[in-house]
Each structure stands twice: as structure tokens, then as C-alpha cells.
CSV table of C-alpha atoms and ligand atoms in Angstrom, one decimal:
chain,number,residue,atom,x,y,z
A,1,ARG,CA,-68.2,0.1,17.6
A,2,PRO,CA,-66.7,2.2,20.4
A,3,LYS,CA,-65.3,5.6,19.3
A,4,LEU,CA,-61.5,6.1,19.4
A,5,PRO,CA,-61.2,8.9,21.9
A,6,GLN,CA,-58.2,10.6,20.4
A,7,TYR,CA,-59.9,11.7,17.2
A,8,ASN,CA,-62.6,14.4,17.3
A,9,THR,CA,-62.0,17.5,15.2
A,10,ILE,CA,-61.5,18.4,11.6
A,11,ASP,CA,-57.8,19.0,12.4
A,12,ASP,CA,-57.6,15.5,13.7
A,13,ALA,CA,-59.0,14.4,10.4
A,14,VAL,CA,-56.4,16.4,8.5
A,15,LYS,CA,-53.7,14.9,10.6
A,16,LEU,CA,-55.0,11.4,9.9
A,17,LEU,CA,-55.1,12.1,6.2
A,18,ARG,CA,-51.6,13.4,6.1
A,19,GLU,CA,-50.2,10.4,8.1
A,20,SER,CA,-52.2,7.6,6.6
A,21,LYS,CA,-50.8,5.3,3.9
A,22,ASN,CA,-53.6,3.0,3.1
A,23,VAL,CA,-57.0,4.7,3.0
A,24,ILE,CA,-60.2,3.0,2.3
A,25,VAL,CA,-62.8,5.4,0.8
A,26,LEU,CA,-66.3,4.1,0.8
A,27,THR,CA,-68.7,6.2,-1.3
A,28,GLY,CA,-72.3,6.5,-2.2
A,29,ALA,CA,-74.7,8.5,-4.3
A,30,GLY,CA,-74.1,11.7,-2.3
A,31,ILE,CA,-70.7,12.3,-4.1
A,32,SER,CA,-72.5,12.7,-7.5
A,33,THR,CA,-75.5,14.9,-6.5
A,34,SER,CA,-73.5,18.1,-7.2
A,35,LEU,CA,-73.3,16.9,-10.8
A,36,GLY,CA,-77.1,16.8,-11.0
A,37,ILE,CA,-77.4,13.0,-10.5
A,38,PRO,CA,-80.0,12.2,-7.9
A,39,ASP,CA,-79.2,10.1,-4.8
A,40,PHE,CA,-81.7,7.5,-3.7
A,41,ARG,CA,-83.0,8.4,-0.2
A,42,SER,CA,-82.8,12.2,0.2
A,43,LYS,CA,-86.3,13.5,0.9
A,44,ASP,CA,-87.9,15.2,-2.1
A,45,THR,CA,-84.8,15.1,-4.3
A,46,GLY,CA,-83.9,11.4,-4.1
A,47,LEU,CA,-84.8,9.0,-6.8
A,48,TYR,CA,-87.0,6.9,-4.5
A,49,SER,CA,-89.2,9.9,-3.6
A,50,ARG,CA,-89.9,10.5,-7.3
A,51,LEU,CA,-91.2,7.1,-8.1
A,52,GLU,CA,-94.6,7.3,-6.6
A,53,HIS,CA,-96.2,7.2,-10.0
A,54,LEU,CA,-95.0,3.6,-10.5
A,55,GLY,CA,-97.4,2.4,-7.8
A,56,LEU,CA,-94.8,0.2,-6.1
A,57,SER,CA,-95.2,-0.8,-2.5
A,58,ASP,CA,-91.6,0.1,-2.0
A,59,PRO,CA,-89.6,2.2,-4.5
A,60,GLN,CA,-86.6,0.0,-4.0
A,61,GLU,CA,-88.5,-2.6,-6.0
A,62,VAL,CA,-87.3,-1.0,-9.2
A,63,PHE,CA,-84.0,-2.6,-8.4
A,64,ASP,CA,-85.5,-5.9,-7.3
A,65,ILE,CA,-84.3,-8.8,-9.4
A,66,HIS,CA,-87.5,-10.8,-8.9
A,67,ILE,CA,-89.7,-7.9,-10.0
A,68,PHE,CA,-87.3,-7.3,-12.9
A,69,ARG,CA,-87.8,-10.9,-14.1
A,70,GLU,CA,-91.5,-10.5,-14.0
A,71,ASP,CA,-91.7,-7.1,-15.6
A,72,PRO,CA,-88.5,-5.4,-16.8
A,73,SER,CA,-90.5,-2.4,-18.1
A,74,ILE,CA,-90.6,-1.0,-14.6
A,75,PHE,CA,-86.8,-0.7,-14.4
A,76,PHE,CA,-86.5,0.5,-18.0
A,77,SER,CA,-89.0,3.2,-17.4
A,78,ILE,CA,-86.6,4.9,-15.0
A,79,ALA,CA,-83.2,3.6,-16.0
A,80,LYS,CA,-82.4,6.7,-18.1
A,81,GLU,CA,-82.5,8.8,-14.9
A,82,ILE,CA,-79.5,7.0,-13.5
A,83,LEU,CA,-77.6,6.5,-16.8
A,84,PRO,CA,-74.2,8.1,-16.8
A,85,THR,CA,-73.8,10.6,-19.6
A,86,GLU,CA,-71.3,13.3,-19.0
A,87,LYS,CA,-67.6,13.2,-18.6
A,88,LYS,CA,-67.4,15.5,-15.6
A,89,TYR,CA,-66.7,14.8,-12.0
A,90,SER,CA,-67.1,16.4,-8.6
A,91,PRO,CA,-64.4,17.8,-6.3
A,92,THR,CA,-65.1,14.7,-4.1
A,93,HIS,CA,-64.2,12.4,-7.0
A,94,GLY,CA,-61.1,14.6,-7.5
A,95,PHE,CA,-60.3,14.1,-3.8
A,96,ILE,CA,-60.3,10.3,-4.3
A,97,ARG,CA,-58.0,10.8,-7.3
A,98,LEU,CA,-55.7,13.0,-5.2
A,99,LEU,CA,-55.4,10.3,-2.6
A,100,GLN,CA,-54.5,7.9,-5.4
A,101,ASP,CA,-51.9,10.4,-6.7
A,102,LYS,CA,-50.4,10.7,-3.2
A,103,GLY,CA,-50.1,6.9,-3.0
A,104,LYS,CA,-52.5,6.8,-0.1
A,105,LEU,CA,-55.6,5.2,-1.7
A,106,LEU,CA,-55.9,1.5,-0.8
A,107,THR,CA,-59.3,1.0,-2.4
A,108,ASN,CA,-62.3,3.1,-3.3
A,109,TYR,CA,-65.4,0.9,-2.6
A,110,THR,CA,-68.1,2.6,-4.5
A,111,GLN,CA,-71.8,1.8,-4.4
A,112,ASN,CA,-72.3,4.1,-7.4
A,113,ILE,CA,-73.0,2.8,-10.8
A,114,ASP,CA,-72.3,6.0,-12.6
A,115,ASN,CA,-68.6,5.2,-13.2
A,116,ILE,CA,-67.7,8.8,-12.6
A,117,GLU,CA,-64.7,7.8,-10.6
A,118,ALA,CA,-63.1,6.8,-13.9
A,119,ASN,CA,-63.7,10.3,-15.3
A,120,ALA,CA,-61.6,11.6,-12.4
A,121,GLY,CA,-58.9,9.1,-13.2
A,122,VAL,CA,-59.3,6.7,-10.4
A,123,LEU,CA,-57.7,3.5,-11.7
A,124,PRO,CA,-59.8,0.4,-12.1
A,125,GLU,CA,-57.4,-1.5,-9.9
A,126,LYS,CA,-58.0,1.0,-7.1
A,127,MET,CA,-61.7,0.6,-7.2
A,128,VAL,CA,-64.4,-1.9,-6.4
A,129,GLN,CA,-67.8,-1.2,-8.0
A,130,CYS,CA,-69.7,-2.9,-5.2
A,131,HIS,CA,-73.1,-2.6,-7.0
A,132,GLY,CA,-71.7,-3.2,-10.5
A,133,SER,CA,-72.1,-0.6,-13.3
A,134,PHE,CA,-73.6,0.2,-16.7
A,135,ALA,CA,-70.3,-0.7,-18.3
A,136,THR,CA,-71.7,-4.1,-19.5
A,137,ALA,CA,-75.0,-5.8,-19.8
A,138,THR,CA,-76.0,-9.5,-19.8
A,139,CYS,CA,-78.9,-11.4,-21.3
A,140,MET,CA,-81.2,-12.8,-18.7
A,141,LYS,CA,-81.8,-15.9,-20.8
A,142,CYS,CA,-78.5,-17.0,-22.5
A,143,LYS,CA,-76.0,-14.8,-20.4
A,144,PHE,CA,-74.6,-13.2,-23.6
A,145,LYS,CA,-72.6,-10.1,-22.6
A,146,VAL,CA,-72.4,-6.8,-24.4
A,147,SER,CA,-70.7,-3.5,-23.8
A,148,GLY,CA,-73.1,-1.3,-21.9
A,149,ASP,CA,-73.3,1.4,-24.6
A,150,ALA,CA,-74.8,-1.2,-27.0
A,151,ILE,CA,-78.1,-0.7,-25.0
A,152,PHE,CA,-77.8,2.9,-24.1
A,153,SER,CA,-80.1,4.1,-26.9
A,154,ASP,CA,-82.8,1.7,-25.8
A,155,ILE,CA,-82.3,2.9,-22.2
A,156,LYS,CA,-82.6,6.5,-23.3
A,157,ASP,CA,-85.8,5.7,-25.2
A,158,GLY,CA,-87.2,3.8,-22.3
A,159,THR,CA,-87.5,0.6,-24.3
A,160,ILE,CA,-86.6,-2.9,-23.2
A,161,PRO,CA,-83.3,-4.0,-24.8
A,162,GLU,CA,-83.4,-7.5,-26.3
A,163,CYS,CA,-80.6,-10.0,-26.7
A,164,THR,CA,-79.1,-10.1,-30.2
A,165,ALA,CA,-77.6,-13.5,-29.6
A,166,CYS,CA,-81.0,-14.9,-28.7
A,167,GLN,CA,-82.6,-13.1,-31.7
A,168,LYS,CA,-80.0,-14.7,-34.0
A,169,SER,CA,-80.5,-18.3,-32.7
A,170,ILE,CA,-84.2,-17.9,-32.9
A,171,ALA,CA,-84.0,-16.8,-36.5
A,172,GLU,CA,-81.6,-19.7,-37.3
A,173,ASP,CA,-83.9,-22.2,-35.6
A,174,ALA,CA,-86.9,-21.0,-37.5
A,175,LEU,CA,-85.1,-21.6,-40.8
A,176,LYS,CA,-84.3,-25.2,-39.9
A,177,PRO,CA,-86.9,-27.6,-41.4
A,178,GLN,CA,-87.1,-29.5,-38.1
A,179,GLY,CA,-87.1,-26.4,-35.9
A,180,LEU,CA,-89.8,-24.1,-34.9
A,181,LYS,CA,-92.3,-25.5,-37.4
A,182,ARG,CA,-92.5,-28.9,-35.9
A,183,LYS,CA,-92.9,-27.6,-32.4
A,184,ARG,CA,-95.8,-25.5,-33.5
A,185,SER,CA,-97.8,-28.3,-35.3
A,186,ALA,CA,-97.3,-30.7,-32.4
A,187,ASN,CA,-98.6,-28.2,-29.9
A,188,GLY,CA,-101.4,-27.2,-32.2
A,189,GLN,CA,-102.6,-30.7,-32.6
A,190,GLN,CA,-102.7,-31.5,-29.0
A,191,LYS,CA,-104.6,-28.4,-28.2
A,192,SER,CA,-107.1,-28.6,-31.1
A,193,ARG,CA,-108.4,-31.9,-29.8
A,194,LYS,CA,-109.5,-30.2,-26.5
A,195,ASP,CA,-111.0,-26.9,-27.7
A,196,SER,CA,-111.4,-27.1,-31.4
A,197,ASP,CA,-112.0,-23.8,-32.9
A,198,ASP,CA,-110.3,-21.5,-30.4
A,199,SER,CA,-108.9,-18.6,-32.2
A,200,SER,CA,-106.2,-17.9,-29.6
A,201,ASP,CA,-104.0,-20.5,-31.2
A,202,ASP,CA,-101.0,-18.3,-30.9
A,203,GLU,CA,-100.7,-18.9,-27.2
A,204,ASP,CA,-100.4,-22.6,-27.8
A,205,TYR,CA,-97.4,-22.2,-30.0
A,206,ASP,CA,-94.1,-22.2,-28.2
A,207,ILE,CA,-92.9,-19.1,-29.8
A,208,PRO,CA,-89.4,-18.4,-28.5
A,209,THR,CA,-88.7,-14.8,-27.4
A,210,PRO,CA,-85.2,-13.2,-27.0
A,211,GLY,CA,-83.9,-12.6,-23.5
A,212,VAL,CA,-83.9,-9.1,-21.9
A,213,MET,CA,-80.5,-7.4,-21.6
A,214,LYS,CA,-80.0,-6.3,-18.0
A,215,PRO,CA,-77.2,-3.8,-17.2
A,216,ASP,CA,-74.7,-5.4,-14.9
A,217,ILE,CA,-75.7,-3.4,-11.9
A,218,THR,CA,-76.4,-5.4,-8.7
A,219,PHE,CA,-80.1,-5.6,-8.0
A,220,PHE,CA,-81.6,-6.4,-4.6
A,221,GLY,CA,-81.6,-10.2,-4.5
A,222,GLU,CA,-78.4,-10.5,-6.5
A,223,ASP,CA,-74.9,-11.2,-5.2
A,224,LEU,CA,-72.2,-8.5,-5.1
A,225,PRO,CA,-69.2,-9.0,-7.4
A,226,ASP,CA,-66.8,-11.6,-5.8
A,227,GLU,CA,-64.1,-9.0,-5.7
A,228,PHE,CA,-65.9,-7.1,-3.0
A,229,GLY,CA,-65.6,-9.7,-0.2
A,230,ARG,CA,-62.4,-11.1,-1.5
A,231,ARG,CA,-60.5,-7.8,-1.5
A,232,LEU,CA,-62.0,-6.5,1.7
A,233,VAL,CA,-61.6,-9.5,3.9
A,234,HIS,CA,-58.4,-11.1,2.4
A,235,HIS,CA,-56.5,-8.0,1.5
A,236,ASP,CA,-57.6,-4.6,2.7
A,237,ARG,CA,-58.7,-5.4,6.2
A,238,GLU,CA,-55.1,-6.1,7.2
A,239,LEU,CA,-53.7,-3.0,5.5
A,240,ALA,CA,-56.1,-0.2,6.0
A,241,ASP,CA,-55.0,2.6,8.4
A,242,LEU,CA,-57.9,5.0,7.7
A,243,VAL,CA,-61.5,4.7,6.5
A,244,ILE,CA,-63.4,7.6,5.0
A,245,VAL,CA,-67.1,7.1,4.2
A,246,ILE,CA,-68.6,9.7,2.0
A,247,GLY,CA,-72.1,10.5,0.8
A,248,THR,CA,-73.9,7.2,1.7
A,249,SER,CA,-76.8,6.6,4.1
A,250,LEU,CA,-75.3,3.1,4.8
A,251,LYS,CA,-78.7,1.6,4.5
A,252,VAL,CA,-77.9,-1.2,2.2
A,253,ALA,CA,-76.1,-4.4,3.2
A,254,PRO,CA,-73.5,-5.8,2.8
A,255,VAL,CA,-71.7,-2.5,2.0
A,256,ALA,CA,-73.2,-1.0,5.2
A,257,GLU,CA,-71.4,-3.6,7.2
A,258,VAL,CA,-67.9,-2.6,5.9
A,259,PRO,CA,-67.1,-0.1,8.8
A,260,GLY,CA,-68.0,-2.8,11.3
A,261,ILE,CA,-65.8,-5.4,9.7
A,262,LEU,CA,-62.6,-3.4,9.9
A,263,PRO,CA,-60.3,-3.6,12.9
A,264,ARG,CA,-61.4,-1.3,15.8
A,265,ASN,CA,-58.1,0.6,15.9
A,266,VAL,CA,-58.5,1.9,12.4
A,267,PRO,CA,-60.0,5.4,12.6
A,268,GLN,CA,-63.1,6.1,10.6
A,269,ILE,CA,-64.3,9.5,9.2
A,270,TYR,CA,-67.9,10.1,8.0
A,271,ILE,CA,-68.6,12.9,5.5
A,272,SER,CA,-72.2,13.5,4.5
A,273,ARG,CA,-75.1,15.8,4.8
A,274,THR,CA,-77.1,13.4,7.0
A,275,PRO,CA,-75.6,11.8,10.1
A,276,VAL,CA,-76.0,8.1,10.6
A,277,SER,CA,-76.9,6.7,14.0
A,278,HIS,CA,-76.5,2.9,13.4
A,279,THR,CA,-72.8,2.9,13.3
A,280,GLY,CA,-70.3,5.0,15.3
A,281,PHE,CA,-67.7,7.0,13.4
A,282,ASP,CA,-64.7,8.6,15.1
A,283,ILE,CA,-65.1,11.9,13.3
A,284,ASP,CA,-68.3,13.2,11.7
A,285,LEU,CA,-67.9,16.0,9.2
A,286,LEU,CA,-71.4,16.9,8.3
A,287,GLY,CA,-72.2,19.0,5.3
A,288,ASP,CA,-71.8,19.2,1.5
A,289,CYS,CA,-69.0,16.7,0.7
A,290,ASP,CA,-67.4,18.9,-1.9
A,291,VAL,CA,-67.1,21.6,0.6
A,292,VAL,CA,-65.8,19.3,3.3
A,293,VAL,CA,-63.1,17.6,1.2
A,294,SER,CA,-62.0,21.0,-0.2
A,295,GLU,CA,-61.5,22.3,3.3
A,296,LEU,CA,-59.7,19.1,4.4
A,297,CYS,CA,-57.3,19.6,1.4
A,298,ARG,CA,-56.9,23.3,2.2
A,299,ARG,CA,-55.9,22.5,5.8
A,300,ALA,CA,-53.6,19.7,4.6
A,301,GLY,CA,-51.9,22.0,2.2
A,302,TRP,CA,-53.0,19.8,-0.7
A,303,ASP,CA,-53.9,21.3,-4.1
A,304,LEU,CA,-57.3,19.9,-5.1
A,305,GLN,CA,-57.9,22.7,-7.7
A,306,HIS,CA,-56.3,21.3,-10.8
A,307,HIS,CA,-58.1,18.0,-10.3
A,308,MET,CA,-61.4,19.7,-10.8
A,309,ILE,CA,-60.8,20.2,-14.5
A,310,PRO,CA,-62.6,17.4,-16.3
A,311,ALA,CA,-60.4,14.8,-17.9
A,312,ASP,CA,-60.2,15.2,-21.7
B,401,OAD,P1,-78.6,7.3,-0.4
B,401,OAD,O1,-79.5,8.1,-1.2
B,401,OAD,O2,-79.2,6.2,0.4
B,401,OAD,O3,-77.7,8.2,0.5
B,401,OAD,C1,-77.0,9.3,0.0
B,401,OAD,C2,-76.4,10.1,1.2
B,401,OAD,O4,-75.6,11.1,0.7
B,401,OAD,C3,-77.5,10.7,2.1
B,401,OAD,O5,-77.1,10.5,3.4
B,401,OAD,C4,-77.5,12.2,1.7
B,401,OAD,O6,-77.8,13.0,2.8
B,401,OAD,C5,-76.0,12.4,1.3
B,401,OAD,N1,-75.8,13.4,0.3
B,401,OAD,C6,-76.5,13.7,-0.8
B,401,OAD,N2,-75.9,14.7,-1.5
B,401,OAD,C7,-74.8,15.1,-0.7
B,401,OAD,C8,-73.8,16.1,-0.9
B,401,OAD,N3,-73.7,16.9,-2.0
B,401,OAD,N4,-72.8,16.2,0.1
B,401,OAD,C9,-72.8,15.3,1.1
B,401,OAD,N5,-73.8,14.4,1.3
B,401,OAD,C10,-74.7,14.2,0.4
B,401,OAD,O7,-77.5,6.6,-1.4
B,401,OAD,P2,-76.5,5.4,-1.2
B,401,OAD,O8,-76.2,5.3,0.3
B,401,OAD,O9,-75.5,5.5,-2.2
B,401,OAD,O10,-78.4,0.4,-4.8
B,401,OAD,O11,-77.5,4.2,-1.5
B,401,OAD,C11,-77.0,2.8,-1.5
B,401,OAD,C12,-77.6,2.0,-2.5
B,401,OAD,O12,-79.0,2.0,-2.4
B,401,OAD,C13,-77.4,2.4,-3.9
B,401,OAD,O13,-76.2,1.9,-4.4
B,401,OAD,C14,-78.5,1.8,-4.6
B,401,OAD,C15,-79.6,2.1,-3.7
B,401,OAD,O14,-80.7,1.2,-3.7
B,401,OAD,C16,-78.8,-0.2,-5.9
B,401,OAD,O15,-79.4,0.4,-6.8
B,401,OAD,C17,-78.6,-1.7,-6.0
B,402,ZN,ZN1,-79.7,-14.1,-25.0
């Protein structure tokens, strides 16, 4: 993407902010690190650098749907580290809220699953949670859905949450005279002919197990919520007049492709500690994002202060 030559400095960014009417804000884990929530790829502090003890060939495997199906205990051994708990939010979340208050926020596409945008008062209709969230969880077997907090205590304990709907139907089946019992004896008979006195009979029985509840966060190998592509391509692409990317390494597709999908004449600002080389932004504002957005607001004459007070 060729750079737009007229935009270079922080004051150009301020001018763009003041003049824009439909801003896309694309965010990643970097906007929550000031709240003590780790990002993923920062050296030493990122979640992935702290997962060596799991013995995975690639730490991203903790969010791999195929690995999860095989062994959900890997994910649930670390899930508590990324579980949202507190009701606070960073100045950067406050900045997104401020854009909303000024009627300038087209959409906040967030890759974050911490739901902290909501703490800052960003409206659900102004936000796409590209990688889902902990707000709900779904049974891997029967697709039964529960509110996320129903499994929070399991997550905090590091145990694998099981589906209550599956448990219930298993219990009901077992009570039916024709149910579980018949299956068992049929299996048992078949097997006992081959190897008569094998004590590992249990394995022959088709004992049903309840499904595992998976938080509705998007794992590698899963599709993003439909709304992501629908809204971006069929709505926002036409309307956006400014793009601000904050606190993301842009390493994960398809979100990483968003800047490239937007029309070339729409200016793009990048705010993060670490520069990205694989896509060209018009203005790079490198540093702590809370500091950068505070300075942008100061220069724009916008009051970010009162938005830093946690909601309720
Ligand atoms: P990354 O950890 O890849 O990138 C975070 C970026 O934010 C890095 O460039 C940091 O330098 C920067 N950063 C950290 N703290 C900052 C601060 N206070 N101020 C400014 N910049 C800061 O996180 P994401 O790009 O969000 O997906 O990762 C994308 C996806 O990869 C995640 O949604 C997650 C992960 O695998 C799933 O779990 C499915
Ligand atoms: Zn189930």
C-alpha cells in the first residue's frame, strides 16, 4: 500500500482526527497491557513467551481448535490468565469511547476477548469482536450455549467445564430401561467372545461422556464471526474516512488484512510500541498507546480525563 504523501506528523494525525466522521479503530492486545493483561507476542511479557512449560511446538497451539478437540486441558490450564475480571479500562479504551461520544466512531474492530471496551461504554453496535469473547460458551458436542460466567469458576480453578445439557440427557438415558444398559450388554457380549476374561471391560462399554464447554473465542482453525466480513466489506469499506490501528502486531489473518482491504485514499494511522513492516501506514505513532492517545486528545483540545474514571 503506497503511503499518502500529505500525512506525516502527529499534527497531521490530530487534523485527521478532528476532520474525520467515520473512523475505523482496529485494536489488539496492546491496548489492555496497561491494565496488567498480557499481550501475546511481546518478548518476555507476552503470553506466548510464558508457555514454554506446556511443551508445545508452537505456543499458538493453545488456541488451536484441533488440539483443543484432542486435549482441552492444555487450553484450560492457561485460560485463567486471559479471563477478564476487573471492570476497569485504559485511557486507550476511553479514547475509543470518546470517538463514539463525538459521533466519529464507525466501528471498533477488536481482536481482544477481554470485553473491556464494554467497561468503557463502547456500544455493542459500534464494535465487532473479531475473535469472539468469553461472554458465552458452547458445548463441543451438542452445541448447547451458556452465558460465559457459568463456566468462570471452572476456568479459575483450571478444570475442564462440562456441558450440563449433555449431563442431563446422559442421566435421562441411563434411567430408560432400553437405554444405556442394553448398549452395554450388547457390547460386552461381542467382546467377551474374543478375549474372555479381560478385566478392562469398561473400555468396551459405550459410556457416554458430556461435551466440553468451549468459550466462544475464535481459535485458530475456526471461522471469524460472520459480522466481521459482512460489516467490513458491505458497510464500512464505503464509509470509512480514517483508520486507526492500535496495539496489534497484525500477525493474525484475516484481521491483519483489514488495512489492505480499505480504499487507498483512506488515511491510516498506526499506534503501537513496535513498528510493523509488512503493511505501510501513513502515520506511525510509536510508543505507549495510552500516552499517544492522551497527547492526540490534548492537541485536539479533547477532554479524555473524565473518561478514565471506571464505569460504575
Ligand atoms: P500481539 O501480542 O501480537 O501484539 C500486541 C502489540 O501491541 C505488539 O506490537 C506490542 O508491541 C504492542 N503493545 C503492547 N503493549 C502496548 C502498549 N501499552 N502500548 C502500545 N503498544 C503496546 O497481540 P495481537 O496483535 O492482539 O488470537 O494478537 C492478535 C491475535 O493473536 C490475538 O487476538 C490472539 C492471538 O493469537 C487468538 O487468541 C485467537
Ligand atoms: Zn452438550
